[in-house]
mmCIF file of C-alpha atoms and ligand atoms in Angstrom:
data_model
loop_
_atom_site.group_PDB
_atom_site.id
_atom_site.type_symbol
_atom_site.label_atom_id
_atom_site.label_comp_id
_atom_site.label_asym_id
_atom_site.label_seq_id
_atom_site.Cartn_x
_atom_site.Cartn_y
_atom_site.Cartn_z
ATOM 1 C CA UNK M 1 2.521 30.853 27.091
ATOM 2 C CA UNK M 2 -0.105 28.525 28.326
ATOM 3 C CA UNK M 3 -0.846 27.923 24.917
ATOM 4 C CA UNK M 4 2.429 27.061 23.888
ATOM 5 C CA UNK M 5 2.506 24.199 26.588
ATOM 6 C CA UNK M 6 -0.938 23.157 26.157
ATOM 7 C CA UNK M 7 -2.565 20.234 27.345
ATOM 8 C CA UNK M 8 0.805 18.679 28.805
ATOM 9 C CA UNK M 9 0.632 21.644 31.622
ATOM 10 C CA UNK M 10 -1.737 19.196 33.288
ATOM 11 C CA UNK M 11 0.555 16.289 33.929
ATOM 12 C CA UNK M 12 1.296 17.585 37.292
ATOM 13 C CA UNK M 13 -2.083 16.697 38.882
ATOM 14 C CA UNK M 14 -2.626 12.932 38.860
ATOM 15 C CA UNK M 15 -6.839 12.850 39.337
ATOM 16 C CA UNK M 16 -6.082 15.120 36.389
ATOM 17 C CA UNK M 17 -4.341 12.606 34.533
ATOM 18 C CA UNK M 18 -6.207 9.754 34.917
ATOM 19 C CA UNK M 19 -8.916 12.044 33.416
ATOM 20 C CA UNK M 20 -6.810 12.288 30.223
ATOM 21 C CA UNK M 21 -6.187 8.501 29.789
ATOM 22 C CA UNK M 22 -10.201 7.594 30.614
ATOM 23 C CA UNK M 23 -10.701 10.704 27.766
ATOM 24 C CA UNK M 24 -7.579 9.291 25.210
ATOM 25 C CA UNK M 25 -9.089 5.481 25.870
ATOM 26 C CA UNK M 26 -12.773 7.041 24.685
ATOM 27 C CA UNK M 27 -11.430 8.636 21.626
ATOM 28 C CA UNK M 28 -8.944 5.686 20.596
ATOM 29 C CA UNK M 29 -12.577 3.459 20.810
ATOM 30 C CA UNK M 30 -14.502 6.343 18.779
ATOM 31 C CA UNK M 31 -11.749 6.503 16.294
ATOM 32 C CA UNK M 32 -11.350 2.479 15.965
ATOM 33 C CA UNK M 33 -15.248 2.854 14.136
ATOM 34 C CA UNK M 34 -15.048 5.849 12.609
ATOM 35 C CA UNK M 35 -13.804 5.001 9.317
ATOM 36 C CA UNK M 36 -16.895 2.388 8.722
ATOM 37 C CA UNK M 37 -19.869 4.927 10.208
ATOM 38 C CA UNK M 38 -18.223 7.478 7.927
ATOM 39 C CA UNK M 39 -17.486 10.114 10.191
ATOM 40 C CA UNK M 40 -14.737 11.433 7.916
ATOM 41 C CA UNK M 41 -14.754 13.802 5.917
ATOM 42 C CA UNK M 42 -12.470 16.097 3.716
ATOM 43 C CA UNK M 43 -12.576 19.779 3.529
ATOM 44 C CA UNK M 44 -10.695 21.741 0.711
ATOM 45 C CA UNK M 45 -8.971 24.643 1.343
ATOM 46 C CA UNK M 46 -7.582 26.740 -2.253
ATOM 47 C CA UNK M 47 -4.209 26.889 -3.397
ATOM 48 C CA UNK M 48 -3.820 30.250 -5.415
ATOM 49 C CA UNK M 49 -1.166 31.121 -8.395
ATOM 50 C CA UNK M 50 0.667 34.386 -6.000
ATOM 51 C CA UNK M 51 0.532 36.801 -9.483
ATOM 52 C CA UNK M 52 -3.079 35.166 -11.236
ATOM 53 C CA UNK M 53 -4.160 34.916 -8.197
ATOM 54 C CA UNK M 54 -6.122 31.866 -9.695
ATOM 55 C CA UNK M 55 -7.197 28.859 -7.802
ATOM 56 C CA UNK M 56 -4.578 26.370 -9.250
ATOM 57 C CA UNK M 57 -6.264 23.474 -6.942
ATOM 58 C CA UNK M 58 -7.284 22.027 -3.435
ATOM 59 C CA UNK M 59 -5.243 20.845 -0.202
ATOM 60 C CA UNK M 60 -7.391 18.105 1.128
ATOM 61 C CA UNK M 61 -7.491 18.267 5.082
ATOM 62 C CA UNK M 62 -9.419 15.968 7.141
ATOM 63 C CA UNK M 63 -11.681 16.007 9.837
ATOM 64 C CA UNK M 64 -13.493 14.223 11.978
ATOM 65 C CA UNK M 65 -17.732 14.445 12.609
ATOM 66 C CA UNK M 66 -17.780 13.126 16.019
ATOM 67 C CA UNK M 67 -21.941 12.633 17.041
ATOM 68 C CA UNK M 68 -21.220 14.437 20.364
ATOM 69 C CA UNK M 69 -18.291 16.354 20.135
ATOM 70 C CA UNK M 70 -19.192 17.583 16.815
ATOM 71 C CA UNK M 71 -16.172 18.672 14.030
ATOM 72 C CA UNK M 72 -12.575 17.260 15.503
ATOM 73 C CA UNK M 73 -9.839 18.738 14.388
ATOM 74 C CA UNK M 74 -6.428 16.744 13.001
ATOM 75 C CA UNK M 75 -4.124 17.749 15.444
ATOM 76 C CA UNK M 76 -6.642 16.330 18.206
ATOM 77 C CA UNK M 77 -7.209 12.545 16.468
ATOM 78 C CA UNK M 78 -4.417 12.450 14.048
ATOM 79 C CA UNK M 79 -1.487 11.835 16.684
ATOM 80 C CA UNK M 80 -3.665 9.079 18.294
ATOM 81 C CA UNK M 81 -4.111 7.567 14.881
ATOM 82 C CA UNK M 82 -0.500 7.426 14.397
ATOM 83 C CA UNK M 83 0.449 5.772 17.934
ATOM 84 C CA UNK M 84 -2.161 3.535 17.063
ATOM 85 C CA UNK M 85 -1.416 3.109 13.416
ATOM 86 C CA UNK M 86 -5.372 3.372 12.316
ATOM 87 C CA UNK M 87 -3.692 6.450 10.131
ATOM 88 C CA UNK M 88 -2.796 3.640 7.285
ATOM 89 C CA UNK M 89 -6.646 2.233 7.079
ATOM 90 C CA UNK M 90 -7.637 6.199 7.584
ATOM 91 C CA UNK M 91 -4.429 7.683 5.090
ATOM 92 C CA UNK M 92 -5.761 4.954 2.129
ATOM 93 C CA UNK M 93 -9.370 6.436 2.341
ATOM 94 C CA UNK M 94 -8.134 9.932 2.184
ATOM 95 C CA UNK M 95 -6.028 9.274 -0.616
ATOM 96 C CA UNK M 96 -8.918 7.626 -2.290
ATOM 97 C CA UNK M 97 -11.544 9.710 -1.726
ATOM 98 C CA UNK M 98 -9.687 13.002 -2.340
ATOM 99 C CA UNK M 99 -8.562 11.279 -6.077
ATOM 100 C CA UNK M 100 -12.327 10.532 -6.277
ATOM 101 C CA UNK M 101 -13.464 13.659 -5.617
ATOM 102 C CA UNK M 102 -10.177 16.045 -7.425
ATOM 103 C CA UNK M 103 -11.405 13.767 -10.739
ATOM 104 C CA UNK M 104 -14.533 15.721 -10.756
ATOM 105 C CA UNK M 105 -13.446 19.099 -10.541
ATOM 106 C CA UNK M 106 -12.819 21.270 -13.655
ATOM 107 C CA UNK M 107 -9.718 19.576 -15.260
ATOM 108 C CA UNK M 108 -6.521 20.674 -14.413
ATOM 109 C CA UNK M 109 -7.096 21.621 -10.964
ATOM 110 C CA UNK M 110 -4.769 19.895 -8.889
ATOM 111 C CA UNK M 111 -5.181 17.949 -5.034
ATOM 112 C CA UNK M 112 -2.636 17.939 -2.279
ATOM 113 C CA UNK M 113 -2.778 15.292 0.101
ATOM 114 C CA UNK M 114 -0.947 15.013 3.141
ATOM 115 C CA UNK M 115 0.793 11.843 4.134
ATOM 116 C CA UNK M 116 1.925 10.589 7.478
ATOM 117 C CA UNK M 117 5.198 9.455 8.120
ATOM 118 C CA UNK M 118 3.826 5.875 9.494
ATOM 119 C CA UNK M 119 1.845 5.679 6.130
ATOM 120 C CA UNK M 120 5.690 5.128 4.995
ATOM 121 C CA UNK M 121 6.384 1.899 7.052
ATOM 122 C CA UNK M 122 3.939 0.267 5.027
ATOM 123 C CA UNK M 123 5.421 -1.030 2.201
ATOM 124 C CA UNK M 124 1.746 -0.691 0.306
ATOM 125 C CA UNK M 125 1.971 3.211 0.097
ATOM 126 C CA UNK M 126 2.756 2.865 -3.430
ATOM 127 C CA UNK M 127 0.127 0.122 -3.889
ATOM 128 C CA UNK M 128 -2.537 2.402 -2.406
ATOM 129 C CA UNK M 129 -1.629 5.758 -4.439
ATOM 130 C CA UNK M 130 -1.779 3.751 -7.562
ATOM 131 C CA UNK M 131 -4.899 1.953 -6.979
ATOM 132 C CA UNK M 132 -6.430 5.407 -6.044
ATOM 133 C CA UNK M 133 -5.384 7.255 -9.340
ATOM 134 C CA UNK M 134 -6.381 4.125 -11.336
ATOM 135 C CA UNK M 135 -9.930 3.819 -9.637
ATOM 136 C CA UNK M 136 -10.792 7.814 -9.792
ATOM 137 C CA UNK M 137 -9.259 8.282 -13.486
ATOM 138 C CA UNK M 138 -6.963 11.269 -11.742
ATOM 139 C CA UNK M 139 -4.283 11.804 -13.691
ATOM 140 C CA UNK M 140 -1.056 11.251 -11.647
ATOM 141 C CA UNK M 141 0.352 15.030 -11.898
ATOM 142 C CA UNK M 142 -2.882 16.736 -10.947
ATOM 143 C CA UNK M 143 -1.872 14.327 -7.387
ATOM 144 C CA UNK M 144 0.579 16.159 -5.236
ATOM 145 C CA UNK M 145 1.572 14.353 -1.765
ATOM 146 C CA UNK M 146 2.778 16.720 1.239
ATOM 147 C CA UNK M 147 5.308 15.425 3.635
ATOM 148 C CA UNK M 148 7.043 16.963 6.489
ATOM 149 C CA UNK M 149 10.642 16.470 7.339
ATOM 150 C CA UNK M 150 9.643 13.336 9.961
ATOM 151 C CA UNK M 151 9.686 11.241 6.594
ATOM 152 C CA UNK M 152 12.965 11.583 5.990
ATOM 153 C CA UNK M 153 14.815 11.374 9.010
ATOM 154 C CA UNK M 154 14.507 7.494 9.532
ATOM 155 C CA UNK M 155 18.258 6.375 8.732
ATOM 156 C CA UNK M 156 17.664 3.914 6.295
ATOM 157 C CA UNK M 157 16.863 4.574 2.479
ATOM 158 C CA UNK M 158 13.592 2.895 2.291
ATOM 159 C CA UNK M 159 11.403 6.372 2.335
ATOM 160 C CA UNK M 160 13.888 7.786 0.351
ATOM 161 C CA UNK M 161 13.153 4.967 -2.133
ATOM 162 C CA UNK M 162 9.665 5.087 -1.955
ATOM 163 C CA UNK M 163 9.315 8.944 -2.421
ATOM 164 C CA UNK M 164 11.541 8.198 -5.698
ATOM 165 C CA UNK M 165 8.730 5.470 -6.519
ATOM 166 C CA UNK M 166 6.046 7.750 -6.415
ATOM 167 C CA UNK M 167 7.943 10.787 -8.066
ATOM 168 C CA UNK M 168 8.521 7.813 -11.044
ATOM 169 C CA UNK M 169 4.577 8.045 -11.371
ATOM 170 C CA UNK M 170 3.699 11.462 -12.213
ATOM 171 C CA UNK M 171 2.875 12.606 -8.741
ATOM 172 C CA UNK M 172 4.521 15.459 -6.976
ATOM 173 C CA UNK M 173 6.200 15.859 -4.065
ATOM 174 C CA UNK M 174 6.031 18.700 -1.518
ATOM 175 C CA UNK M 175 7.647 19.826 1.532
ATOM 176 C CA UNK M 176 5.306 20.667 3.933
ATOM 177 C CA UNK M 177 5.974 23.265 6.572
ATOM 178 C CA UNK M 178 9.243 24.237 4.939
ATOM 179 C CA UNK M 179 11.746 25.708 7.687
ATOM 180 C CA UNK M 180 10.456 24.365 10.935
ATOM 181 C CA UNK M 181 12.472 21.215 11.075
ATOM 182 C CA UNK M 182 15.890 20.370 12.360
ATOM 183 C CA UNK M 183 17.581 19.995 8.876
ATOM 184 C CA UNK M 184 15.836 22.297 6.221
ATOM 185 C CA UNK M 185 19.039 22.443 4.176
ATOM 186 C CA UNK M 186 20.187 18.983 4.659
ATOM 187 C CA UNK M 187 16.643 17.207 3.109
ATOM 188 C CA UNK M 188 16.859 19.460 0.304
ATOM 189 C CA UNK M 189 19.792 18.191 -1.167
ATOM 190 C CA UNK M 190 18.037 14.353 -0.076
ATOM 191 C CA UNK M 191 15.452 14.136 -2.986
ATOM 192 C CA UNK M 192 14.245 16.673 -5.947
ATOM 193 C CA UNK M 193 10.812 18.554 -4.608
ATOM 194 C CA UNK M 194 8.789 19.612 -6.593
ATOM 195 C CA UNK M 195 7.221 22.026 -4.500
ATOM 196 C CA UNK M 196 8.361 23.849 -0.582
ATOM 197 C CA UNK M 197 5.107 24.786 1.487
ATOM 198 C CA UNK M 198 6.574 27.817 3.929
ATOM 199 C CA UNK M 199 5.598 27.340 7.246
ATOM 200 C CA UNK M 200 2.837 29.769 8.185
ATOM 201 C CA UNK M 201 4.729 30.820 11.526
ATOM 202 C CA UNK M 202 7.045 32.891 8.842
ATOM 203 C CA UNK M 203 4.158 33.899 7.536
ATOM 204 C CA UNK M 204 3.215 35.495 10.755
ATOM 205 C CA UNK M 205 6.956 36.836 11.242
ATOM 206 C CA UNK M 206 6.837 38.766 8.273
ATOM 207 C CA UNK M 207 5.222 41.926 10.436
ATOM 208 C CA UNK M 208 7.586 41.345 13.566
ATOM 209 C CA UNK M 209 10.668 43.467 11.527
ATOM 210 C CA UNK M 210 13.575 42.645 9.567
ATOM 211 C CA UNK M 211 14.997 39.419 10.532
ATOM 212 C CA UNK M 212 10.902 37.579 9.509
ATOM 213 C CA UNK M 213 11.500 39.156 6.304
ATOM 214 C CA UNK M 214 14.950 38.424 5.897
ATOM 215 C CA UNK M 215 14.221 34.774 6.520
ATOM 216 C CA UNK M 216 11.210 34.562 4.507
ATOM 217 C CA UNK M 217 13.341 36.016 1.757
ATOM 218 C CA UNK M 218 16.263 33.131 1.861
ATOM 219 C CA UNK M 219 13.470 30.649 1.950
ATOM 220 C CA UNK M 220 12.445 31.868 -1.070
ATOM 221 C CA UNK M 221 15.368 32.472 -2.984
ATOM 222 C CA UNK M 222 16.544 28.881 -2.050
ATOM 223 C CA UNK M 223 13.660 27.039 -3.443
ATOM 224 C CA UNK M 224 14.108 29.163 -6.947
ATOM 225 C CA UNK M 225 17.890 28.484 -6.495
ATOM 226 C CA UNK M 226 17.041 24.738 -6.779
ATOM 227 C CA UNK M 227 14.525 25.046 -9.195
ATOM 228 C CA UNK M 228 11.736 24.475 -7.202
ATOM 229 C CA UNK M 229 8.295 25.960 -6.763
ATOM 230 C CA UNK M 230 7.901 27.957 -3.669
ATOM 231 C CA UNK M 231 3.832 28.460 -1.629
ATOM 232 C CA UNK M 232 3.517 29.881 1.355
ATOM 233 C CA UNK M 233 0.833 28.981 3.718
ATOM 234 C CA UNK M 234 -1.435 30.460 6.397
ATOM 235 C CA UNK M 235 -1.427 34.183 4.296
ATOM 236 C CA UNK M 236 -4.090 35.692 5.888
ATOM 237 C CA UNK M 237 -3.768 39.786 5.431
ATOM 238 C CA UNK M 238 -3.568 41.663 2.098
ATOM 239 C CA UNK M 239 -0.307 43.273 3.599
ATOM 240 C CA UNK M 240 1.373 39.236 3.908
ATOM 241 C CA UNK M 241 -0.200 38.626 0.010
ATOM 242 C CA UNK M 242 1.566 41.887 -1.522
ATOM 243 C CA UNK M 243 4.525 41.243 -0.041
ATOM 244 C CA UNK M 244 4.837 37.642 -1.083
ATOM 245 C CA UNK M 245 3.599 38.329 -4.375
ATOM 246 C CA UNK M 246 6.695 41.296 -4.746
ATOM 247 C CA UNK M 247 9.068 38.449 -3.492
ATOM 248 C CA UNK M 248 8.237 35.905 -6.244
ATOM 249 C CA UNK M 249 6.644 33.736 -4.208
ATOM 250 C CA UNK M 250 4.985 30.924 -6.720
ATOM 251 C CA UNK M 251 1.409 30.045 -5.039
ATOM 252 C CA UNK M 252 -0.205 31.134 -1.668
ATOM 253 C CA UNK M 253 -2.513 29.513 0.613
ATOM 254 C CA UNK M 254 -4.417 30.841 3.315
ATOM 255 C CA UNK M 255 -7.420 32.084 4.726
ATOM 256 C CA UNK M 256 -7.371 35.354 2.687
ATOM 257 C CA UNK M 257 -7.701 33.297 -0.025
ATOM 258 C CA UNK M 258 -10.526 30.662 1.246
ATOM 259 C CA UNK M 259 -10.878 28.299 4.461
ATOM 260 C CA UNK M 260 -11.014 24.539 4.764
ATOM 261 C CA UNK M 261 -14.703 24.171 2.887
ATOM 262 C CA UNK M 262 -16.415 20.989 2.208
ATOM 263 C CA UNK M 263 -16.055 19.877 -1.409
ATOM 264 C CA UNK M 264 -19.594 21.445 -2.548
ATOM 265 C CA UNK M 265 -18.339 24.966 -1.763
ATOM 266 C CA UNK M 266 -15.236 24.041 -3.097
ATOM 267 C CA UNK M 267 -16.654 23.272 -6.604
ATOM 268 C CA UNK M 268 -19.034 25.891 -7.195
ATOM 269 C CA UNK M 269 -16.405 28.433 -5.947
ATOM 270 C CA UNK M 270 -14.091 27.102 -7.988
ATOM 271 C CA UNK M 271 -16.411 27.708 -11.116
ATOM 272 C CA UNK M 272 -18.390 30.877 -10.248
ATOM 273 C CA UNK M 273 -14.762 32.799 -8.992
ATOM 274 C CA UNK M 274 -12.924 31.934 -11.515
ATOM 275 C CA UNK M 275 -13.946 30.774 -14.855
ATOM 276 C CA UNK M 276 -12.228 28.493 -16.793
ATOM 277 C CA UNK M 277 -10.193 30.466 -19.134
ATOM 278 C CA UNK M 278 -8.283 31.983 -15.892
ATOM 279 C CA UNK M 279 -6.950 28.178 -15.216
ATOM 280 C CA UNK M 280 -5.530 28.103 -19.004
ATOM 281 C CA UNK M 281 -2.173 30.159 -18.028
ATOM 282 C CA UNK M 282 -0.949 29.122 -14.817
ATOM 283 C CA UNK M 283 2.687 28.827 -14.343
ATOM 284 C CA UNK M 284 3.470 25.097 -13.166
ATOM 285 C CA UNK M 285 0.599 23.275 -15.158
HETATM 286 P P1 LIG A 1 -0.841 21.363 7.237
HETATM 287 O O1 LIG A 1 -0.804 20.323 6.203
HETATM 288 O O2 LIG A 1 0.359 22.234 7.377
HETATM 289 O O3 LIG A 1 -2.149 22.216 6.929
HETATM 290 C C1 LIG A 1 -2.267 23.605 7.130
HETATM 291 C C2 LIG A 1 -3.086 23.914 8.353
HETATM 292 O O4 LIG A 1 -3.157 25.325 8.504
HETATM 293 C C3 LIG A 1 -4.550 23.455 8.281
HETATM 294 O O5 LIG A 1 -4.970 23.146 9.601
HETATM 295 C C4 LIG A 1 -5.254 24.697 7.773
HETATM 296 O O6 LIG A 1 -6.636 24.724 8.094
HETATM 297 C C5 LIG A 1 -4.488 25.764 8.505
HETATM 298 N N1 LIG A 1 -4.539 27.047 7.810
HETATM 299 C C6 LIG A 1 -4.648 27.280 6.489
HETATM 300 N N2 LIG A 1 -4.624 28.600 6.211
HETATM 301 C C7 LIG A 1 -4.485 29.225 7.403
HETATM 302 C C8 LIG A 1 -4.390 30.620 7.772
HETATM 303 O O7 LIG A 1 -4.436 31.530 6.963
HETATM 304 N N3 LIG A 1 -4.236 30.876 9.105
HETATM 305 C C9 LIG A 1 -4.184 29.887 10.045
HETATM 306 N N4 LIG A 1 -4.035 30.240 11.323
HETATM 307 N N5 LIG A 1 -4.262 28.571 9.724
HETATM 308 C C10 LIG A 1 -4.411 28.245 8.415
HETATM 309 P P2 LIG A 1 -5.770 21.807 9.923
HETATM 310 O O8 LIG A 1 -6.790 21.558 8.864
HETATM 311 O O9 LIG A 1 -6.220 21.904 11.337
HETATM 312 O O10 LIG A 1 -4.655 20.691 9.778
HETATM 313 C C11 LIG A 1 -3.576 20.627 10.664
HETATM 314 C C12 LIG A 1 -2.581 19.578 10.250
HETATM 315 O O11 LIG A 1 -3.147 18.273 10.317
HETATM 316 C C13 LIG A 1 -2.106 19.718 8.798
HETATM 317 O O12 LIG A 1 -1.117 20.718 8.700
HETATM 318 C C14 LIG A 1 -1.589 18.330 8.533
HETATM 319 O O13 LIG A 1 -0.284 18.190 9.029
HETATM 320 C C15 LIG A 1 -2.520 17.463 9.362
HETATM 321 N N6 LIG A 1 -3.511 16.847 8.470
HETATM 322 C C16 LIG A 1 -4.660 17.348 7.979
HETATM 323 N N7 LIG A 1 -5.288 16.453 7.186
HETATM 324 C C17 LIG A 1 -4.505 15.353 7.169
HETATM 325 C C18 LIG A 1 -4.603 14.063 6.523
HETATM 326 O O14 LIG A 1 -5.524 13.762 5.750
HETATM 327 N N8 LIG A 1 -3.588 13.174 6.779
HETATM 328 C C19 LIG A 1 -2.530 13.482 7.579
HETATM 329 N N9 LIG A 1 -1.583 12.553 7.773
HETATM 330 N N10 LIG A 1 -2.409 14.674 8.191
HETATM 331 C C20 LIG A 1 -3.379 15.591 7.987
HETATM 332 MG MG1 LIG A 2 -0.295 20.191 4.345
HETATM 333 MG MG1 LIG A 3 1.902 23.040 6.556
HETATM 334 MG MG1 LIG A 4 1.423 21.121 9.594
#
């Protein structure tokens, strides 16, 4: 429980607090350099094909090499970057370098980016995924961007229209963390996915009885029902994998398959796991 509540529990104790906004103010300075001392830096984590069980390509996740407090985590910095909208100048280089970097690996081996929903209120985003592609030579359907529902639930159409810009260039589209939003079903029937990333807390439900399976099963069934490729995330046990796999599940992602790795480990793994021939026959090429 006092994880659930986390830092927040705090807010009760005012010497406490003003502890938190010196600490925010320090990272928020930190953060406003980072980008030009290069503190960033992407790890890869493998996407598998659930029946090959073939690396089929990379989700790109970012971190942060602080000089004192060592490797930050996203959910500490990312939220900060948002509020203070550094996530645009921070979102272009990820796109950038992770096109940079995906154009090196054997071919056909796709990248997943992940995209905040302030990236959308510029009206550049389309700009800056182009420029990316065209700089790194990627070609635009190895480039799949994840988004989570907070994309869609401005009221106006303009992410709607921009998703359907981007979708017009050969990239893909995924929903990210698939069933832990207010309106699952409504967004579905907002724009054509091409791919639903199960949230790994169903993941973790699967073992808790029938009702985790009997939700991870609808999940399923409605992505195939609309013709869309289903992955679920954060499969750690071989238990999770079989069952998955016996479901139809499309790809899986998790740390029995590989952890966030910097993009070294990620290309000799790639090529000394699973030779080339194995990445001939995958199902969504
Ligand atoms: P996400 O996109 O849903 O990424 C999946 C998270 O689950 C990652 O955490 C990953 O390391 C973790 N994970 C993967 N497999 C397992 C597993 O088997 N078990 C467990 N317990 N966890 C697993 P990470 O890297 O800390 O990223 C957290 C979130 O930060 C991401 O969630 C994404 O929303 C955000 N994020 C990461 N990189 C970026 C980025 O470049 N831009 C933006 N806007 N957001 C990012
Ligand atoms: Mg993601
Ligand atoms: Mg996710
Ligand atoms: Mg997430």
């Amino acid at each position: 429980r006092a994880k659930a509540s986390g830092r927040r529990t705090w807010c009760l104790y005012q010497p406490q607090m003003e502890c938190e906004n010196r600490e925010r103010r320090r990272l928020e300075e930190d953060l406003g350099c980072a980008l030009e001392k290069g503190q960033f830096e992407l790890h890869y984590q493998p996407i598998v094909g659930a029946a090959s069980r073939a690396v089929t390509g990379y989700e790109a996740l970012l971190r942060w090499r602080h000089p004192t407090r060592g490797l930050v985590p996203p959910a500490e910095f990312i939220p900060i970057c948002e509020e203070t909208g550094l996530i645009r100048e921070i979102g272009s280089w990820v796109l950038q370098r992770a096109c940079e970097d995906a154009a090196g690996w054997l071919p056909g081996l796709r990248v997943a980016v992940n995209l905040s929903a302030v990236q959308f209120r510029e009206k550049e985003l389309v700009a800056v995924v182009e420029r990316a592609l065209a700089r790194s030579d990627l070609p635009a359907k190895l480039l799949e961007l994840e988004i989570t529902e907070s994309v869609l639930l401005r009221d106006d159409l303009t992410n709607l229209e921009i998703l359907k810009a981007l979708h017009r260039m050969g990239v893909s589209i995924i929903m990210d963390d698939f069933g832990t939003g207010y309106s699952s079903l409504n967004y579905m029937r907002c724009f054509p996915f091409d791919k639903i990333k199960i949230d790994q807390t169903f993941v973790r439900n699967l073992s808790n009885g029938s009702q985790g399976v009997a939700v991870m099963r609808a999940a399923i069934a409605l992505g195939h029902a609309l013709g869309i490729t289903v992955l679920a995330e954060g499969v750690e046990t071989v238990e999770e994998r079989d069952f998955l796999v016996a479901e139809g599940c499309d790809e899986l992602q998790g740390y029995l398959f590989g952890r966030p790795e910097r993009i070294m480990d990620a290309r000799r793994r790639s090529v000394d796991r699973h030779p080339p021939a194995s990445f001939r026959n995958r199902r969504s090429a």
